[in-house]
CSV table of C-alpha atoms and ligand atoms in Angstrom, one decimal:
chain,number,residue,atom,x,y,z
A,1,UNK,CA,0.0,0.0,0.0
A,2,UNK,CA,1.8,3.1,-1.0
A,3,UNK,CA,1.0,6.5,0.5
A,4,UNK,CA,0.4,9.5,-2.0
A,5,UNK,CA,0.9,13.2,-0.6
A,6,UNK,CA,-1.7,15.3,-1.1
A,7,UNK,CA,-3.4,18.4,-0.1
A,8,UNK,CA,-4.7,17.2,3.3
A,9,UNK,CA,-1.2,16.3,4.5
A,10,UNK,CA,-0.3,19.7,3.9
A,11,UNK,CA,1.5,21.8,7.0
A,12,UNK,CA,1.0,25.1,4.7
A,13,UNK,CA,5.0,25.5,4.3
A,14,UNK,CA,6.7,24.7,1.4
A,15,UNK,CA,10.0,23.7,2.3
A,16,UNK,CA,8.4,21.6,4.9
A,17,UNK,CA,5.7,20.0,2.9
A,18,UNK,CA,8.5,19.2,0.4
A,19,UNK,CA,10.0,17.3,3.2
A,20,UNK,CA,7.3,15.3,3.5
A,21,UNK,CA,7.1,14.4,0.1
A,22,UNK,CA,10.0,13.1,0.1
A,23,UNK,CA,10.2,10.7,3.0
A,24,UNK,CA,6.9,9.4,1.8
A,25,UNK,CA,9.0,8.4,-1.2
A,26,UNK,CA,11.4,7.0,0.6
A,27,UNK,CA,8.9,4.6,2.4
A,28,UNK,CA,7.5,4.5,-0.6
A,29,UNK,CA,10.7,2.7,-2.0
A,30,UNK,CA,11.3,0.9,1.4
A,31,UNK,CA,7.7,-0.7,0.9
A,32,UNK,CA,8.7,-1.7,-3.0
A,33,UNK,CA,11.8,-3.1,-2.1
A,34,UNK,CA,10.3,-5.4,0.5
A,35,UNK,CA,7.5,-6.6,-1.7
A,36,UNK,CA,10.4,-7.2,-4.6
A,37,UNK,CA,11.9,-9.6,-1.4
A,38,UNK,CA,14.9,-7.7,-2.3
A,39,UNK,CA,18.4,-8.9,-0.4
A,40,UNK,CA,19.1,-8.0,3.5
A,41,UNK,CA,21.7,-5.5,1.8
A,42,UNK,CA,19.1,-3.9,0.2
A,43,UNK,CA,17.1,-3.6,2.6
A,44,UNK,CA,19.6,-2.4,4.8
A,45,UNK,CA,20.4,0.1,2.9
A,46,UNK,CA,16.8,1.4,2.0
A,47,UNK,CA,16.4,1.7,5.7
A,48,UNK,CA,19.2,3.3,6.4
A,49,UNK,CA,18.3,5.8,3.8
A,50,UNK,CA,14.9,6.4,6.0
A,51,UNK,CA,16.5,6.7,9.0
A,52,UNK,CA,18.8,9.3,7.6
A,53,UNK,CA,16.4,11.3,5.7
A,54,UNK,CA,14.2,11.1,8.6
A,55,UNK,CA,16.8,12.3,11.1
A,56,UNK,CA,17.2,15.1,8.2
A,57,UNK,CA,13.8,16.3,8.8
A,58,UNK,CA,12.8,16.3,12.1
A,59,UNK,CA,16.1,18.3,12.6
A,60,UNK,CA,14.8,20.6,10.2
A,61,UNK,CA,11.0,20.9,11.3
A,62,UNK,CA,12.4,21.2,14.9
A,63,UNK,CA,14.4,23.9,13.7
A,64,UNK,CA,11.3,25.6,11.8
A,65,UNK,CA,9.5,25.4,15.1
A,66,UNK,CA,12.1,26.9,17.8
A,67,UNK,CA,12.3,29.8,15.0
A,68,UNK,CA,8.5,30.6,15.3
A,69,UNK,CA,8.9,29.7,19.3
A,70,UNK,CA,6.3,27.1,18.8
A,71,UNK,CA,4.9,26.4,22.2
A,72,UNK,CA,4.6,22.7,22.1
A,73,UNK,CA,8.1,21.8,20.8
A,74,UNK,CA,9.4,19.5,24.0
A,75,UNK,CA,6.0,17.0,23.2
A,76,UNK,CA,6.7,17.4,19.6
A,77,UNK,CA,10.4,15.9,20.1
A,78,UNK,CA,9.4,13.4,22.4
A,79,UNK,CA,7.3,12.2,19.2
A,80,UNK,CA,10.4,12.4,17.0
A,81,UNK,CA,12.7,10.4,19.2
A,82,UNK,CA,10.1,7.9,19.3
A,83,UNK,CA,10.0,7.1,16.1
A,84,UNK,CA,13.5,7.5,15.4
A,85,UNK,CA,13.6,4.6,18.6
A,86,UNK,CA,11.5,2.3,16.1
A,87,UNK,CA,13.5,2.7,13.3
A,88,UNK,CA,16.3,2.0,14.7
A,89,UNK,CA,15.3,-1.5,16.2
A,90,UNK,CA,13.9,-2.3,13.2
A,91,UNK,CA,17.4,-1.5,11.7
A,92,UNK,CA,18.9,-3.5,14.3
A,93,UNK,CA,16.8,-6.5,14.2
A,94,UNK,CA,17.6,-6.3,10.3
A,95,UNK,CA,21.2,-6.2,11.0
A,96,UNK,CA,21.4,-9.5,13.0
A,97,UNK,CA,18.4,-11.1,10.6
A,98,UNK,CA,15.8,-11.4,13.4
A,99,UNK,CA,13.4,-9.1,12.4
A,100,UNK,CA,10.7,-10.6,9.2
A,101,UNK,CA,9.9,-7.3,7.4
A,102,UNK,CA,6.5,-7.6,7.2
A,103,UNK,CA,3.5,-6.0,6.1
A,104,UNK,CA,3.3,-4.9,10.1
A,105,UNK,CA,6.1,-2.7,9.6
A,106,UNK,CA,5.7,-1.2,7.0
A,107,UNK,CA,1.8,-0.7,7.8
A,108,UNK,CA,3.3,0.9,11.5
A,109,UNK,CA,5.6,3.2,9.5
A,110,UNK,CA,2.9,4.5,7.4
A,111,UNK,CA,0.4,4.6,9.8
A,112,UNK,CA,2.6,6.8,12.1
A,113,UNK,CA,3.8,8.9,9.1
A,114,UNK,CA,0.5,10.1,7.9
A,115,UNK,CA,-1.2,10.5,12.0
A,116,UNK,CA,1.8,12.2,12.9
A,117,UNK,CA,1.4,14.4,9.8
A,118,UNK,CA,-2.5,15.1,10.7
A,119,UNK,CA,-2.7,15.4,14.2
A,120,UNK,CA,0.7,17.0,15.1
A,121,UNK,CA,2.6,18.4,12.4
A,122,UNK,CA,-0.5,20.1,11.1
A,123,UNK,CA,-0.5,21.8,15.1
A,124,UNK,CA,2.3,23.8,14.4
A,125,UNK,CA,0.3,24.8,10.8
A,126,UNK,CA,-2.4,26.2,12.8
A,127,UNK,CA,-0.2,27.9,15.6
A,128,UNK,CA,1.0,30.1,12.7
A,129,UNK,CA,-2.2,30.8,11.1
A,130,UNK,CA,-3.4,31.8,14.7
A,131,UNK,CA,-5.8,29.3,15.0
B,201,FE2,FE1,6.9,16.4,13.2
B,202,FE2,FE1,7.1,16.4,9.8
């Protein structure tokens, strides 16, 4: 099941909604390459790439939101370092073979991607706007 970005997932900042774009690509990929049943390398590596790029961005959207002295950042870390936490026992459990990429994870990742989106991300939208 691949995700599509669209309007509703927008935080109403382009540099940031760009971001998001392109990590939905990159789970996107991560979710191809484990329905290919592509080698443990591979896979290593396309999670790697997710964990970078994801790293990449919540650096960047915590930056965006100490720069507008958004009022909720601490909770919205604590949300970040969560999921970074998953990712990196899933990259683990992929290192020493243990973990059976499944539809599960993938389903988690995508699931968390999109809520995180809607009901956080989209707070800090809203803090600008005034609302
Ligand atoms: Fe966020
Ligand atoms: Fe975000």
């Amino acid at each position: 099941m691949l995700i599509q970005w669209n309007q509703d997932l927008s935080v109403r900042n382009e540099n940031l909604d760009k971001e998001h774009q392109k990590w939905i690509t990159i789970l996107n990929n991560f979710y191809d390459g484990l329905m290919m049943s592509k080698s443990k390398e591979k896979l290593e590596g396309l999670v790697q790439e997710m964990l970078d790029y994801t790293n990449y961005h919540f650096a960047s959207e915590e930056a965006f939101m100490r720069s507008i002295n958004y009022p909720d950042l601490a909770d919205h870390q604590e949300k970040h370092a969560f999921y970074i936490d998953k990712l990196t026992g899933f990259q683990e459990k992929i290192k020493e073979g243990k973990l059976i990429l499944s539809l599960e994870v993938t389903n988690f990742l995508k699931t968390w991607l999109i809520n995180h989106i809607k009901g956080v991300d989209q707070q800090y939208a809203n803090f600008v706007d005034g609302k």
